[in-house]
């Protein structure tokens, strides 16, 4: 069983930066593709960034490209999402998961692991 715990969210002003962490335990995550998702109130959950499992390829939604960077530290069993130049529209609960999708998702796929989420609020 893999457990994922996100941290690093908070309340910031537009233009600020945050780094989210997703710490894995129970087993190593290196065999999984890892994704960061977000869900704003009243909106579908959407994938914003992915890190491939085999070649560490990175993928980003157009809305965050150039501002967000996904990375991992296998020694710490942790995946990160560096978020720069934050905008009010980035406000959401951010989740990490063993799932790689860019764009809206309509349902949680079975046999994937998800964290509990961390709130990011960006004020204008």
Short mmCIF file of N, CA and C in Angstrom, two decimals:
data_model
loop_
_atom_site.label_atom_id
_atom_site.label_comp_id
_atom_site.label_asym_id
_atom_site.label_seq_id
_atom_site.Cartn_x
_atom_site.Cartn_y
_atom_site.Cartn_z
N UNK A 1 0.85 -1.18 0.00
CA UNK A 1 0.00 0.00 0.00
C UNK A 1 0.90 1.24 0.00
N UNK A 2 0.58 2.17 -0.84
CA UNK A 2 1.34 3.42 -0.94
C UNK A 2 0.52 4.54 -0.32
N UNK A 3 1.15 5.31 0.56
CA UNK A 3 0.49 6.48 1.14
C UNK A 3 1.18 7.72 0.60
N UNK A 4 0.38 8.71 0.27
CA UNK A 4 0.88 9.98 -0.24
C UNK A 4 0.40 11.11 0.66
N UNK A 5 1.30 11.98 1.05
CA UNK A 5 0.95 13.11 1.91
C UNK A 5 1.49 14.39 1.29
N UNK A 6 0.58 15.30 0.96
CA UNK A 6 0.99 16.59 0.41
C UNK A 6 1.21 17.60 1.51
N UNK A 7 2.08 18.54 1.24
CA UNK A 7 2.32 19.65 2.16
C UNK A 7 2.83 20.83 1.37
N UNK A 8 2.86 21.99 2.01
CA UNK A 8 3.44 23.17 1.39
C UNK A 8 2.44 24.20 0.90
N UNK A 9 1.16 23.88 1.01
CA UNK A 9 0.16 24.85 0.59
C UNK A 9 0.10 26.03 1.55
N UNK A 10 -0.68 27.03 1.16
CA UNK A 10 -0.83 28.18 2.03
C UNK A 10 -1.51 29.32 1.32
N UNK A 11 -1.54 30.45 2.00
CA UNK A 11 -2.13 31.67 1.46
C UNK A 11 -1.00 32.60 1.02
N UNK A 12 -1.00 32.97 -0.25
CA UNK A 12 0.03 33.84 -0.78
C UNK A 12 -0.62 34.92 -1.63
N UNK A 13 0.18 35.89 -2.02
CA UNK A 13 -0.30 36.94 -2.91
C UNK A 13 0.06 36.61 -4.36
N UNK A 14 -0.66 37.20 -5.26
CA UNK A 14 -0.36 37.01 -6.68
C UNK A 14 1.09 37.40 -6.95
N UNK A 15 1.75 36.56 -7.74
CA UNK A 15 3.15 36.77 -8.05
C UNK A 15 4.11 36.02 -7.15
N UNK A 16 3.62 35.53 -6.03
CA UNK A 16 4.47 34.78 -5.10
C UNK A 16 4.71 33.36 -5.59
N UNK A 17 5.53 32.65 -4.85
CA UNK A 17 5.86 31.26 -5.17
C UNK A 17 5.54 30.35 -3.99
N UNK A 18 5.28 29.10 -4.30
CA UNK A 18 5.13 28.04 -3.31
C UNK A 18 5.75 26.77 -3.87
N UNK A 19 6.23 25.92 -2.98
CA UNK A 19 6.67 24.60 -3.39
C UNK A 19 5.86 23.56 -2.63
N UNK A 20 5.14 22.77 -3.38
CA UNK A 20 4.38 21.68 -2.79
C UNK A 20 5.23 20.42 -2.77
N UNK A 21 5.05 19.65 -1.72
CA UNK A 21 5.76 18.37 -1.59
C UNK A 21 4.73 17.25 -1.49
N UNK A 22 5.09 16.12 -2.03
CA UNK A 22 4.26 14.91 -1.93
C UNK A 22 5.18 13.79 -1.47
N UNK A 23 5.06 13.45 -0.20
CA UNK A 23 5.91 12.42 0.39
C UNK A 23 5.21 11.08 0.31
N UNK A 24 5.91 10.10 -0.23
CA UNK A 24 5.36 8.75 -0.37
C UNK A 24 5.93 7.85 0.71
N UNK A 25 5.11 6.94 1.20
CA UNK A 25 5.56 5.94 2.16
C UNK A 25 4.84 4.64 1.88
N UNK A 26 5.38 3.59 2.40
CA UNK A 26 4.80 2.27 2.19
C UNK A 26 5.47 1.51 1.07
N UNK A 27 5.86 2.21 0.05
CA UNK A 27 6.62 1.63 -1.03
C UNK A 27 7.19 2.78 -1.84
N UNK A 28 8.17 2.48 -2.66
CA UNK A 28 8.77 3.54 -3.46
C UNK A 28 7.84 3.93 -4.60
N UNK A 29 7.84 5.22 -4.90
CA UNK A 29 6.95 5.69 -5.95
C UNK A 29 7.63 5.68 -7.31
N UNK A 30 8.92 5.34 -7.36
CA UNK A 30 9.69 5.51 -8.59
C UNK A 30 9.17 4.67 -9.76
N UNK A 31 8.39 3.64 -9.45
CA UNK A 31 7.85 2.82 -10.53
C UNK A 31 6.54 3.38 -11.07
N UNK A 32 6.04 4.45 -10.45
CA UNK A 32 4.79 5.05 -10.87
C UNK A 32 5.02 6.35 -11.61
N UNK A 33 4.17 6.63 -12.59
CA UNK A 33 4.07 7.99 -13.08
C UNK A 33 3.35 8.80 -12.01
N UNK A 34 3.84 9.99 -11.74
CA UNK A 34 3.26 10.80 -10.67
C UNK A 34 2.65 12.07 -11.25
N UNK A 35 1.52 12.44 -10.73
CA UNK A 35 0.85 13.64 -11.23
C UNK A 35 0.43 14.57 -10.11
N UNK A 36 0.37 15.83 -10.45
CA UNK A 36 -0.23 16.84 -9.58
C UNK A 36 -1.55 17.29 -10.19
N UNK A 37 -2.56 17.31 -9.36
CA UNK A 37 -3.90 17.69 -9.78
C UNK A 37 -4.37 18.83 -8.89
N UNK A 38 -5.39 19.53 -9.35
CA UNK A 38 -5.99 20.56 -8.50
C UNK A 38 -7.49 20.59 -8.75
N UNK A 39 -8.18 21.05 -7.71
CA UNK A 39 -9.63 21.18 -7.82
C UNK A 39 -10.06 22.45 -7.11
N UNK A 40 -10.63 23.35 -7.90
CA UNK A 40 -11.17 24.59 -7.36
C UNK A 40 -12.65 24.38 -7.05
N UNK A 41 -13.22 25.16 -6.15
CA UNK A 41 -14.63 25.01 -5.81
C UNK A 41 -15.52 25.10 -7.04
N UNK A 42 -16.41 24.11 -7.17
CA UNK A 42 -17.35 24.10 -8.28
C UNK A 42 -16.78 23.67 -9.61
N UNK A 43 -15.52 23.25 -9.61
CA UNK A 43 -14.88 22.83 -10.86
C UNK A 43 -14.43 21.38 -10.78
N UNK A 44 -14.22 20.79 -11.95
CA UNK A 44 -13.70 19.42 -12.00
C UNK A 44 -12.24 19.41 -11.58
N UNK A 45 -11.84 18.26 -11.06
CA UNK A 45 -10.43 18.07 -10.78
C UNK A 45 -9.68 18.02 -12.11
N UNK A 46 -8.52 18.65 -12.14
CA UNK A 46 -7.75 18.67 -13.38
C UNK A 46 -6.28 18.35 -13.09
N UNK A 47 -5.68 17.64 -14.01
CA UNK A 47 -4.26 17.38 -13.91
C UNK A 47 -3.49 18.56 -14.45
N UNK A 48 -2.50 19.04 -13.69
CA UNK A 48 -1.73 20.19 -14.11
C UNK A 48 -0.28 19.83 -14.47
N UNK A 49 0.23 18.73 -13.95
CA UNK A 49 1.60 18.34 -14.25
C UNK A 49 1.82 16.87 -13.98
N UNK A 50 2.67 16.24 -14.78
CA UNK A 50 2.99 14.83 -14.63
C UNK A 50 4.48 14.61 -14.77
N UNK A 51 4.93 13.56 -14.10
CA UNK A 51 6.30 13.12 -14.21
C UNK A 51 6.29 11.66 -14.60
N UNK A 52 6.84 11.35 -15.78
CA UNK A 52 6.83 9.98 -16.25
C UNK A 52 7.66 9.06 -15.39
N UNK A 53 7.30 7.78 -15.37
CA UNK A 53 8.00 6.83 -14.51
C UNK A 53 9.26 6.28 -15.14
N UNK A 54 9.27 6.18 -16.46
CA UNK A 54 10.39 5.50 -17.11
C UNK A 54 11.52 6.45 -17.48
N UNK A 55 11.17 7.59 -18.01
CA UNK A 55 12.21 8.50 -18.51
C UNK A 55 12.16 9.88 -17.86
N UNK A 56 11.34 10.00 -16.83
CA UNK A 56 11.20 11.29 -16.14
C UNK A 56 10.75 12.41 -17.05
N UNK A 57 10.00 12.08 -18.08
CA UNK A 57 9.43 13.12 -18.92
C UNK A 57 8.46 13.95 -18.09
N UNK A 58 8.38 15.23 -18.41
CA UNK A 58 7.47 16.11 -17.68
C UNK A 58 6.41 16.66 -18.62
N UNK A 59 5.25 16.87 -18.08
CA UNK A 59 4.11 17.35 -18.85
C UNK A 59 3.40 18.41 -18.02
N UNK A 60 2.88 19.42 -18.73
CA UNK A 60 2.22 20.52 -18.04
C UNK A 60 0.97 20.96 -18.79
N UNK A 61 -0.02 21.38 -18.03
CA UNK A 61 -1.17 22.04 -18.62
C UNK A 61 -0.73 23.40 -19.16
N UNK A 62 -1.38 23.85 -20.20
CA UNK A 62 -1.03 25.15 -20.78
C UNK A 62 -1.15 26.27 -19.76
N UNK A 63 -2.09 26.12 -18.85
CA UNK A 63 -2.34 27.17 -17.88
C UNK A 63 -1.20 27.36 -16.89
N UNK A 64 -0.32 26.36 -16.76
CA UNK A 64 0.77 26.47 -15.78
C UNK A 64 2.14 26.37 -16.43
N UNK A 65 2.17 26.09 -17.71
CA UNK A 65 3.44 25.93 -18.41
C UNK A 65 4.29 27.19 -18.28
N UNK A 66 5.55 26.99 -17.94
CA UNK A 66 6.44 28.13 -17.77
C UNK A 66 6.44 28.70 -16.37
N UNK A 67 5.46 28.31 -15.56
CA UNK A 67 5.37 28.80 -14.17
C UNK A 67 5.56 27.69 -13.15
N UNK A 68 5.11 26.49 -13.46
CA UNK A 68 5.20 25.36 -12.55
C UNK A 68 6.27 24.39 -13.04
N UNK A 69 6.94 23.76 -12.09
CA UNK A 69 7.95 22.75 -12.41
C UNK A 69 7.77 21.55 -11.50
N UNK A 70 7.65 20.36 -12.10
CA UNK A 70 7.54 19.13 -11.33
C UNK A 70 8.92 18.48 -11.26
N UNK A 71 9.23 17.90 -10.11
CA UNK A 71 10.51 17.23 -9.95
C UNK A 71 10.35 16.17 -8.87
N UNK A 72 11.39 15.35 -8.73
CA UNK A 72 11.33 14.32 -7.70
C UNK A 72 12.70 14.12 -7.08
N UNK A 73 12.69 13.60 -5.88
CA UNK A 73 13.90 13.21 -5.17
C UNK A 73 13.66 11.78 -4.74
N UNK A 74 14.21 10.84 -5.49
CA UNK A 74 13.96 9.43 -5.20
C UNK A 74 14.52 9.02 -3.84
N UNK A 75 15.60 9.63 -3.43
CA UNK A 75 16.18 9.29 -2.14
C UNK A 75 15.23 9.65 -1.00
N UNK A 76 14.45 10.71 -1.21
CA UNK A 76 13.48 11.13 -0.19
C UNK A 76 12.08 10.61 -0.49
N UNK A 77 11.94 9.89 -1.60
CA UNK A 77 10.62 9.37 -1.99
C UNK A 77 9.58 10.48 -2.03
N UNK A 78 9.98 11.60 -2.63
CA UNK A 78 9.15 12.79 -2.62
C UNK A 78 9.09 13.41 -4.02
N UNK A 79 7.91 13.87 -4.36
CA UNK A 79 7.69 14.61 -5.61
C UNK A 79 7.34 16.05 -5.24
N UNK A 80 7.82 16.97 -6.03
CA UNK A 80 7.61 18.38 -5.75
C UNK A 80 6.88 19.06 -6.90
N UNK A 81 6.23 20.15 -6.57
CA UNK A 81 5.68 21.04 -7.58
C UNK A 81 6.07 22.47 -7.18
N UNK A 82 7.03 23.01 -7.91
CA UNK A 82 7.43 24.39 -7.69
C UNK A 82 6.49 25.28 -8.48
N UNK A 83 5.85 26.19 -7.79
CA UNK A 83 4.85 27.06 -8.43
C UNK A 83 5.32 28.50 -8.30
N UNK A 84 5.62 29.12 -9.42
CA UNK A 84 6.05 30.51 -9.44
C UNK A 84 5.00 31.39 -10.11
N UNK A 85 5.13 32.68 -9.90
CA UNK A 85 4.21 33.64 -10.52
C UNK A 85 2.76 33.23 -10.34
N UNK A 86 2.41 32.91 -9.12
CA UNK A 86 1.06 32.41 -8.85
C UNK A 86 0.01 33.46 -9.16
N UNK A 87 -1.13 32.96 -9.62
CA UNK A 87 -2.26 33.80 -9.99
C UNK A 87 -3.48 33.41 -9.15
N UNK A 88 -4.43 34.32 -8.98
CA UNK A 88 -5.63 33.97 -8.22
C UNK A 88 -6.33 32.74 -8.78
N UNK A 89 -6.27 32.54 -10.09
CA UNK A 89 -6.93 31.37 -10.69
C UNK A 89 -6.21 30.06 -10.37
N UNK A 90 -5.05 30.13 -9.75
CA UNK A 90 -4.38 28.91 -9.29
C UNK A 90 -4.94 28.42 -7.95
N UNK A 91 -5.82 29.20 -7.36
CA UNK A 91 -6.41 28.82 -6.07
C UNK A 91 -7.18 27.52 -6.21
N UNK A 92 -6.83 26.54 -5.39
CA UNK A 92 -7.45 25.21 -5.46
C UNK A 92 -6.85 24.34 -4.36
N UNK A 93 -7.46 23.18 -4.19
CA UNK A 93 -6.83 22.11 -3.41
C UNK A 93 -5.97 21.32 -4.38
N UNK A 94 -4.72 21.13 -4.02
CA UNK A 94 -3.77 20.42 -4.87
C UNK A 94 -3.54 19.01 -4.32
N UNK A 95 -3.59 18.05 -5.23
CA UNK A 95 -3.41 16.64 -4.88
C UNK A 95 -2.27 16.04 -5.70
N UNK A 96 -1.56 15.12 -5.09
CA UNK A 96 -0.66 14.30 -5.89
C UNK A 96 -1.25 12.90 -5.99
N UNK A 97 -0.86 12.20 -7.02
CA UNK A 97 -1.42 10.88 -7.28
C UNK A 97 -0.50 10.07 -8.17
N UNK A 98 -0.70 8.76 -8.11
CA UNK A 98 0.02 7.86 -9.01
C UNK A 98 -0.79 7.75 -10.29
N UNK A 99 -0.93 8.87 -10.95
CA UNK A 99 -1.80 8.96 -12.11
C UNK A 99 -1.30 10.14 -12.94
N UNK A 100 -1.28 9.97 -14.24
CA UNK A 100 -0.75 11.02 -15.10
C UNK A 100 -1.80 11.40 -16.13
N UNK A 101 -2.43 12.52 -15.92
CA UNK A 101 -3.41 13.06 -16.86
C UNK A 101 -3.23 14.57 -16.87
N UNK A 102 -3.26 15.16 -18.03
CA UNK A 102 -3.26 16.61 -18.14
C UNK A 102 -4.65 17.03 -18.61
N UNK A 103 -5.28 17.88 -17.80
CA UNK A 103 -6.62 18.29 -18.13
C UNK A 103 -7.64 17.74 -17.15
N UNK A 104 -8.93 18.01 -17.39
CA UNK A 104 -9.97 17.58 -16.46
C UNK A 104 -10.10 16.06 -16.38
N UNK A 105 -10.38 15.57 -15.19
CA UNK A 105 -10.71 14.17 -15.01
C UNK A 105 -12.13 14.10 -14.45
N UNK A 106 -12.87 13.12 -14.88
CA UNK A 106 -14.28 13.03 -14.52
C UNK A 106 -14.53 12.04 -13.39
N UNK A 107 -13.53 11.21 -13.13
CA UNK A 107 -13.66 10.22 -12.06
C UNK A 107 -12.28 9.78 -11.63
N UNK A 108 -12.19 9.33 -10.40
CA UNK A 108 -10.94 8.78 -9.90
C UNK A 108 -10.75 7.38 -10.46
N UNK A 109 -9.63 7.15 -11.08
CA UNK A 109 -9.34 5.84 -11.67
C UNK A 109 -9.00 4.86 -10.57
N UNK A 110 -9.53 3.66 -10.68
CA UNK A 110 -9.23 2.63 -9.67
C UNK A 110 -7.76 2.26 -9.76
N UNK A 111 -7.28 1.69 -8.71
CA UNK A 111 -5.88 1.25 -8.62
C UNK A 111 -4.89 2.41 -8.74
N UNK A 112 -5.31 3.59 -8.33
CA UNK A 112 -4.40 4.72 -8.22
C UNK A 112 -4.41 5.18 -6.77
N UNK A 113 -3.32 5.81 -6.38
CA UNK A 113 -3.19 6.31 -5.02
C UNK A 113 -3.24 7.84 -5.05
N UNK A 114 -3.92 8.39 -4.06
CA UNK A 114 -4.07 9.85 -3.97
C UNK A 114 -3.74 10.31 -2.56
N UNK A 115 -3.21 11.52 -2.48
CA UNK A 115 -3.04 12.15 -1.18
C UNK A 115 -4.32 12.85 -0.77
N UNK A 116 -4.27 13.47 0.41
CA UNK A 116 -5.47 14.10 0.95
C UNK A 116 -5.65 15.53 0.47
N UNK A 117 -4.62 16.08 -0.15
CA UNK A 117 -4.71 17.43 -0.70
C UNK A 117 -4.15 18.49 0.22
N UNK A 118 -3.71 19.59 -0.39
CA UNK A 118 -3.23 20.74 0.36
C UNK A 118 -3.80 22.00 -0.31
N UNK A 119 -4.30 22.91 0.51
CA UNK A 119 -4.97 24.10 -0.02
C UNK A 119 -3.95 25.16 -0.44
N UNK A 120 -4.15 25.67 -1.63
CA UNK A 120 -3.38 26.82 -2.11
C UNK A 120 -4.36 27.94 -2.40
N UNK A 121 -4.14 29.07 -1.76
CA UNK A 121 -4.99 30.23 -1.98
C UNK A 121 -4.13 31.41 -2.40
N UNK A 122 -4.47 31.99 -3.54
CA UNK A 122 -3.70 33.12 -4.07
C UNK A 122 -4.60 34.35 -4.09
N UNK A 123 -4.21 35.35 -3.34
CA UNK A 123 -5.01 36.57 -3.28
C UNK A 123 -4.50 37.57 -4.32
N UNK A 124 -5.40 38.39 -4.80
CA UNK A 124 -5.03 39.37 -5.83
C UNK A 124 -4.54 40.67 -5.21
#
